[in-house]
Every structure is written in structure tokens, then in C-alpha cells.
PDB file of C-alpha atoms in Angstrom:
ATOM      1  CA  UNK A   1      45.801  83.799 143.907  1.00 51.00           C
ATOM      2  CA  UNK A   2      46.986  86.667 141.541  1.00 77.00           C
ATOM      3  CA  UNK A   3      44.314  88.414 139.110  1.00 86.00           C
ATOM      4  CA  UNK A   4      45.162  88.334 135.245  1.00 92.00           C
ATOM      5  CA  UNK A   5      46.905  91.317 134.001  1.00 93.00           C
ATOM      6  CA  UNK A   6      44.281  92.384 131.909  1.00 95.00           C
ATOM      7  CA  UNK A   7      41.844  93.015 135.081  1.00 96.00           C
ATOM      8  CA  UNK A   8      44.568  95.897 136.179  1.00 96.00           C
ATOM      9  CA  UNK A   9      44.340  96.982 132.593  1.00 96.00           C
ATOM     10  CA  UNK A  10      40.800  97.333 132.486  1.00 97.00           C
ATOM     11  CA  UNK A  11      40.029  99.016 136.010  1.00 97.00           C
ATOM     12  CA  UNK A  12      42.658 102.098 134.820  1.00 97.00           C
ATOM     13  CA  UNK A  13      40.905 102.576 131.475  1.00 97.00           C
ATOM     14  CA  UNK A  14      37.431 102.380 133.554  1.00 97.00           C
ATOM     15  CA  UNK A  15      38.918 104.970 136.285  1.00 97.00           C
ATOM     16  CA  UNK A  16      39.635 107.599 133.082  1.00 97.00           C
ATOM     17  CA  UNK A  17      36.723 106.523 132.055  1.00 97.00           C
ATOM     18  CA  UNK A  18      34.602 107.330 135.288  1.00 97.00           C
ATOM     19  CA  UNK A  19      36.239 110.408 135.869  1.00 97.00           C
ATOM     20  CA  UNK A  20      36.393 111.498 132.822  1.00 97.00           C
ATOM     21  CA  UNK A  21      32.688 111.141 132.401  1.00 97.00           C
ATOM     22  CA  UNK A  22      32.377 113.223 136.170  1.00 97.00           C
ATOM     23  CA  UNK A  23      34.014 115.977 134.855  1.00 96.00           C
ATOM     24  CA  UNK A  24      32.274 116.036 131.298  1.00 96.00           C
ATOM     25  CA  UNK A  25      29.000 115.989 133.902  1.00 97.00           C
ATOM     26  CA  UNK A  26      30.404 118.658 136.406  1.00 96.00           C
ATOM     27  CA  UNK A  27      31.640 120.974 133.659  1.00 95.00           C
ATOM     28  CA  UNK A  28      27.863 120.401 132.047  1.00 95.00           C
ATOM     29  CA  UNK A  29      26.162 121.460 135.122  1.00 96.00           C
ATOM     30  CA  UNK A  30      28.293 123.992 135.793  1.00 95.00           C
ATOM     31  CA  UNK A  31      28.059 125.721 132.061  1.00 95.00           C
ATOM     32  CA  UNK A  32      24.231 125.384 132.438  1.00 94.00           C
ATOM     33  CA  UNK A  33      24.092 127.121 135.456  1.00 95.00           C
ATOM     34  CA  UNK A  34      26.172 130.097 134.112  1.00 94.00           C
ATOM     35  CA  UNK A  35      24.309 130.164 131.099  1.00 94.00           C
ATOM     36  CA  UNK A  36      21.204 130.249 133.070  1.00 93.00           C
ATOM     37  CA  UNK A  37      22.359 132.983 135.394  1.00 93.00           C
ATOM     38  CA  UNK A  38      24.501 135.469 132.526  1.00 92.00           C
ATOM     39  CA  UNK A  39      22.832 134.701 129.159  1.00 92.00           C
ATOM     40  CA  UNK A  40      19.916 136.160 127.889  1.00 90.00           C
ATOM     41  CA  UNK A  41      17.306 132.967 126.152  1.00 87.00           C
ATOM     42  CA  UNK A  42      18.287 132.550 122.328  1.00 84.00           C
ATOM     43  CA  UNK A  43      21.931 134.432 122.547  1.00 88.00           C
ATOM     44  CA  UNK A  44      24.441 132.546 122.263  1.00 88.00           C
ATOM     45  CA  UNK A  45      26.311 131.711 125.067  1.00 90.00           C
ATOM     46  CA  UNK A  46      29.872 131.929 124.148  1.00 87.00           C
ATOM     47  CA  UNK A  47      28.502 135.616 123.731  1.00 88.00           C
ATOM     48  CA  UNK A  48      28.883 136.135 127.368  1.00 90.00           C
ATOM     49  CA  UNK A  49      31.930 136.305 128.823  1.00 91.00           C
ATOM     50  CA  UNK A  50      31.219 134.443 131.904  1.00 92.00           C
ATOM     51  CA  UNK A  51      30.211 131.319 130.009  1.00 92.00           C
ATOM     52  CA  UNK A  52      33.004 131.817 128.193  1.00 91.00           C
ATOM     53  CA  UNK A  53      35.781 131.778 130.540  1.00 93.00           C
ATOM     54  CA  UNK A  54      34.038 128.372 132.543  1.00 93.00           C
ATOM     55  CA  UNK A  55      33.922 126.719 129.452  1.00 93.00           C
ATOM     56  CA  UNK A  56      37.574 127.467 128.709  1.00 92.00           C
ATOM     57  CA  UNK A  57      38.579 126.544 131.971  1.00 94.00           C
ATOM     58  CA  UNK A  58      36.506 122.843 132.139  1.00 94.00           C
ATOM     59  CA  UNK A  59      38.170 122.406 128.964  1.00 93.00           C
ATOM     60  CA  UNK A  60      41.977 123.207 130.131  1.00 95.00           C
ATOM     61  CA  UNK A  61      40.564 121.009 133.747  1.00 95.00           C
ATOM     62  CA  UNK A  62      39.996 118.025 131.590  1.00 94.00           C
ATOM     63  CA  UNK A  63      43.060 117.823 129.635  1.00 96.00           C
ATOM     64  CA  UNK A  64      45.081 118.900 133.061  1.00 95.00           C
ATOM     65  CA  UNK A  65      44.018 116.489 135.087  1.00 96.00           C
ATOM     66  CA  UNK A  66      44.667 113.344 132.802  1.00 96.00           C
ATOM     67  CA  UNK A  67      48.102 113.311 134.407  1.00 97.00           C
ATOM     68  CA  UNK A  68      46.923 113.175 137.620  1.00 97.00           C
ATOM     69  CA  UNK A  69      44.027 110.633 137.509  1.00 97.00           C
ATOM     70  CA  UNK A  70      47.380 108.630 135.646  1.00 98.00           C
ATOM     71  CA  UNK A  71      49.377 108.997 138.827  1.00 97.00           C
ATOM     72  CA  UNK A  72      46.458 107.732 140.733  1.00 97.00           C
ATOM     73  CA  UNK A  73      46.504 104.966 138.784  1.00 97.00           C
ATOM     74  CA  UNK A  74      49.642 103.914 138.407  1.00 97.00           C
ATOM     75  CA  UNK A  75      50.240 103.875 142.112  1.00 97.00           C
ATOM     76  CA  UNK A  76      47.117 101.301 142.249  1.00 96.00           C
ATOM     77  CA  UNK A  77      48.331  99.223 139.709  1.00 97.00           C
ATOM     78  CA  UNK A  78      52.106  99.324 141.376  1.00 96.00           C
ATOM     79  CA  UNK A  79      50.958  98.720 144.685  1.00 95.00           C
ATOM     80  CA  UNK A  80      48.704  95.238 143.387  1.00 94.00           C
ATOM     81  CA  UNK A  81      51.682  94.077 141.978  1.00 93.00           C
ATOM     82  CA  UNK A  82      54.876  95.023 143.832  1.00 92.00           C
ATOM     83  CA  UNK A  83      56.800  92.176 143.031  1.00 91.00           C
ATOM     84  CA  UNK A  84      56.054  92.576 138.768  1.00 93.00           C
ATOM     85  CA  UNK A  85      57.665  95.899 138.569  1.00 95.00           C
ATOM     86  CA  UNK A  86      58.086  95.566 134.689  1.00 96.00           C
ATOM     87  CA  UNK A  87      54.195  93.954 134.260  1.00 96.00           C
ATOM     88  CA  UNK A  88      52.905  96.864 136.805  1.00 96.00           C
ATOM     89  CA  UNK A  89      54.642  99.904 134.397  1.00 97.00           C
ATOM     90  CA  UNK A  90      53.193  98.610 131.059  1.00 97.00           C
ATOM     91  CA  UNK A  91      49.713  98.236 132.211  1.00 97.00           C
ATOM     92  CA  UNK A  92      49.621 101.543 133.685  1.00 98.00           C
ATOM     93  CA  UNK A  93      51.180 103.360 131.367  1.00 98.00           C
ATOM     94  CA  UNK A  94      49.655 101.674 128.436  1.00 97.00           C
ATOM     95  CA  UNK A  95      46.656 101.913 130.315  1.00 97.00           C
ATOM     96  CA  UNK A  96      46.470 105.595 131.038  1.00 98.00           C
ATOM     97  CA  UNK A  97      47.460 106.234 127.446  1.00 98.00           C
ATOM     98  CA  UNK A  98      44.415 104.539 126.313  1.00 97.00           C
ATOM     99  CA  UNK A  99      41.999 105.661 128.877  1.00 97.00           C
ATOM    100  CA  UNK A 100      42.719 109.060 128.250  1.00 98.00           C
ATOM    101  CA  UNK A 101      41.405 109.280 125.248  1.00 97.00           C
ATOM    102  CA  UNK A 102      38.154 107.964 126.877  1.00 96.00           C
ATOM    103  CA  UNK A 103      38.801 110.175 129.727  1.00 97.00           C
ATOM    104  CA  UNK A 104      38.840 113.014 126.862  1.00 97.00           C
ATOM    105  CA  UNK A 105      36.378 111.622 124.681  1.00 95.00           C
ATOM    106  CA  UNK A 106      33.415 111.840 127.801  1.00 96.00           C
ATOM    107  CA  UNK A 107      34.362 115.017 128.945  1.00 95.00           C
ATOM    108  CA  UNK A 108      34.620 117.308 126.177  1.00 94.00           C
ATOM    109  CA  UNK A 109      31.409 115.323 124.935  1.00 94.00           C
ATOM    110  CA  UNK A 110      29.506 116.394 128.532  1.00 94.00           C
ATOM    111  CA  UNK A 111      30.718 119.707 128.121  1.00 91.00           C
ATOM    112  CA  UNK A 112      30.018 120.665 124.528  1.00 90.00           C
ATOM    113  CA  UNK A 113      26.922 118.985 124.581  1.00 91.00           C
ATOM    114  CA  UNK A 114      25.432 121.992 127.045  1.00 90.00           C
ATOM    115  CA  UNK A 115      26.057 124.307 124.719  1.00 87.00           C
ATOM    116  CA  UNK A 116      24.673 122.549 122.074  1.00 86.00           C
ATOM    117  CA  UNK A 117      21.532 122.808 124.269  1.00 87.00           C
ATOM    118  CA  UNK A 118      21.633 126.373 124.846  1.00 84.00           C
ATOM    119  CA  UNK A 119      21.972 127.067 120.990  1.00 75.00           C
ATOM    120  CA  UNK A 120      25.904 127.288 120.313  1.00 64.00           C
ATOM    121  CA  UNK A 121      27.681 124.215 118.434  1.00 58.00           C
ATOM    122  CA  UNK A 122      30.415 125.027 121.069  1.00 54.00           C
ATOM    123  CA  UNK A 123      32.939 124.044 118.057  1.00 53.00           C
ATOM    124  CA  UNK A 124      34.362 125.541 114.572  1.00 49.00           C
ATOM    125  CA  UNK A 125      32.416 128.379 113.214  1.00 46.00           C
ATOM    126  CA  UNK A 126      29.674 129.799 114.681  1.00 49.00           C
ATOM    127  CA  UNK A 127      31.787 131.939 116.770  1.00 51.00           C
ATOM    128  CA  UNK A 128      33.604 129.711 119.144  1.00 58.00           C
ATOM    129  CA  UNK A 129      36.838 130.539 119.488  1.00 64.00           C
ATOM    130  CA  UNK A 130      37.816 126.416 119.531  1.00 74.00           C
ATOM    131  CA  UNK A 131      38.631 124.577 116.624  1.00 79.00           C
ATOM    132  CA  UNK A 132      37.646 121.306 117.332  1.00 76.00           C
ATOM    133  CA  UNK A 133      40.545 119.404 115.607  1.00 83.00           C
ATOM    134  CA  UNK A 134      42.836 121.056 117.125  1.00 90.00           C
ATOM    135  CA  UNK A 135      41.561 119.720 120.418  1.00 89.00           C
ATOM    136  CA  UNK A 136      42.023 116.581 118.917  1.00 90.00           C
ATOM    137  CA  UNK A 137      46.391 117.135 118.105  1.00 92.00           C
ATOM    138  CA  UNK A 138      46.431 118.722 121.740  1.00 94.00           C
ATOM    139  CA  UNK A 139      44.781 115.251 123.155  1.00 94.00           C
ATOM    140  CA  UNK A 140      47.410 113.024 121.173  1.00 94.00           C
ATOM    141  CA  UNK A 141      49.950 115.547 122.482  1.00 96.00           C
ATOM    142  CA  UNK A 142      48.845 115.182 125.977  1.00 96.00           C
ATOM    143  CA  UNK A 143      48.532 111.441 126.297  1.00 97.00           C
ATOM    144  CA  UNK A 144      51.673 111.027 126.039  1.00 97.00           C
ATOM    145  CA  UNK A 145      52.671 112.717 129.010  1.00 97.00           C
ATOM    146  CA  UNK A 146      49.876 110.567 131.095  1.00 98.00           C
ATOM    147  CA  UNK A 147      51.128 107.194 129.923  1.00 97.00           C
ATOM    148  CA  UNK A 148      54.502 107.897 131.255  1.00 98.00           C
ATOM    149  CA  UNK A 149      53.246 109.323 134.457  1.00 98.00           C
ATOM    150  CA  UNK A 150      51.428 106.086 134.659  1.00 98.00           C
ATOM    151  CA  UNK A 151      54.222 104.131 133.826  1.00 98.00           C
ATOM    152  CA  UNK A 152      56.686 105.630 136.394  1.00 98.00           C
ATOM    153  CA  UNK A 153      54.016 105.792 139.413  1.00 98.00           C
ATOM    154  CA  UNK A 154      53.478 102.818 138.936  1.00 97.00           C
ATOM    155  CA  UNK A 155      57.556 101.786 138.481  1.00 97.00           C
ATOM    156  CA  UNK A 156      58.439 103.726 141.376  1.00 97.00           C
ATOM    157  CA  UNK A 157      55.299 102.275 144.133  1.00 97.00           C
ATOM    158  CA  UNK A 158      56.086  98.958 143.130  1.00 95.00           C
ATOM    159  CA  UNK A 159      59.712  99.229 143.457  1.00 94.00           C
ATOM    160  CA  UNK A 160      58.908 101.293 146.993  1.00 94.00           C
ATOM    161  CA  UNK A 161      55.797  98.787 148.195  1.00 91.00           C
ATOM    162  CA  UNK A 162      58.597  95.873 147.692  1.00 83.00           C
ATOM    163  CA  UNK A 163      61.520  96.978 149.008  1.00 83.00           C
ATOM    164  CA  UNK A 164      59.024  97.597 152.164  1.00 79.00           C
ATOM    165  CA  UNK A 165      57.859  93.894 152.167  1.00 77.00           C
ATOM    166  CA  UNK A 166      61.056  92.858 152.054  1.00 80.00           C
ATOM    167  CA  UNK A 167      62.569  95.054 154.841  1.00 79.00           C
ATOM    168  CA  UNK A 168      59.614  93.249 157.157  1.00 76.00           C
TER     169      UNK A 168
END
């Protein structure tokens, strides 16, 4: 018996989700420790160089990997349903489009959230060279780029898983 659409829907917005919380973590963890290590207590710790070349870099890591984690998925979702090509390329690619933003949202929330900690707002003003909002434009940018990737992995596996079914 087949599972409802909206099941394959719902586990690709919970895998950007998931992993989009993992890196907000990592990159949170992984600022702390620098800060720790290179900053000096109550500096800021865009201040040090360091800090601020691992923060840039989590940043660019999150927004880079939204394709991939949409590839991931769409080859999921078009290997569960080979023979609903059509059904398998919507929900991926109108999943990964709306789990990245999640998949955004949970990252750069882990990862400015450390620096919060250590003192800097991490955001407009105060010295960081980010302006928030334009974070924002570059996430609407990027998602759409990861629906399509999930949309064609997920075209492409299910065409390939049944044309493999059907050569058995």
C-alpha cells in the first residue's frame, strides 16, 4: 500500500529542517570554540579575525549546501515513487523550496545566536559586516535554485529507478 503524498512532503521539509538545525549547532560550537581560543572576554568577537572568517564561512556553508541536502532529497522522494514521475518532482521540489527556508531559518539562528552570547548582535550595526536583510533577498534568491534541484533529482531517479524495474 502506497503512503499519501503529503508524508514525502513532510519528511523533505523535516530533512532541511534536521540538517539545517545540525549545521546552525555545528557552526555554534564551532564559533564558540574560536571565540574561546582568539578573543579576549568582553571584545567583541567579530573583532578578531579568526572568528570572523568561521563565521563567514558557516554562513556561505549553510546557504551552499541547501542544494545539496535538495539533491538528497529529491533522489529519496524519486526513488519511493518511481512510477509517479510528475507527483515525485512537485513534492521535492516544492518541498525543498519550502524547507529551505527552515533549513535557513535554524541555521543562521544557531549561528548568530553564539555571538549574541559572546557580546556581538552578529547583525546590522554594531560592527558586523552583515546586513541582516540582505541575508534574507540572498535566501529567496537561493531557494530557488534548491527547488529545482529537487525537482529534477527527483525527475531524473524516478525516471532511472523505473526504467530499471521495467528492464527486470
Amino acid at each position: 500500500m502506497s503512503r499519501p503524498v503529503y508524508v514525502y512532503a513532510l519528511a523533505v521539509v523535516g530533512l532541511f529542517a534536521a540538517l539545517g538545525a545540525g549545521l546552525g549547532l555545528a557552526a555554534n560550537f564551532i564559533l564558540g570554540f574560536f571565540i574561546e581560543q582568539f578573543v579576549e572576554p568582553g571584545a567583541d568577537p567579530l573583532d578578531s579575525t579568526q572568528v570572523g572568517v568561521m563565521f563567514l564561512t558557516s554562513i556561505f556553508t549553510i546557504y551552499a549546501m541547501g542544494p545539496m541536502t535538495a539533491g538528497i532529497a529529491g533522489v529519496g522522494v524519486g526513488q519511493a515513487l518511481p512510477d509517479r514521475r510528475a507527483v515525485a518532482s512537485i513534492v521535492a521540489g516544492a518541498g525543498s523550496f519550502i524547507g529551505f527556508y527552515l533549513f535557513v531559518g535554524l541555521g543562521l539562528f544557531f549561528t548568530f545566536t553564539v555571538l549574541a552570547e559572546y557580546g556581538s548582535g552578529g547583525g546590522g550595526g554594531g560592527g558586523s559586516p552583515l546586513d541582516p536583510s540582505s541575508l534574507l533577498t540572498l535566501m529567496l534568491q537561493v531557494s530557488l535554485p534548491v527547488g529545482l534541484v529537487g525537482l529534477s533529482a527527483a525527475y531524473l531517479t524516478s525516471k532511472i529507478t523505473q526504467r530499471a524495474a521495467s528492464a527486470q
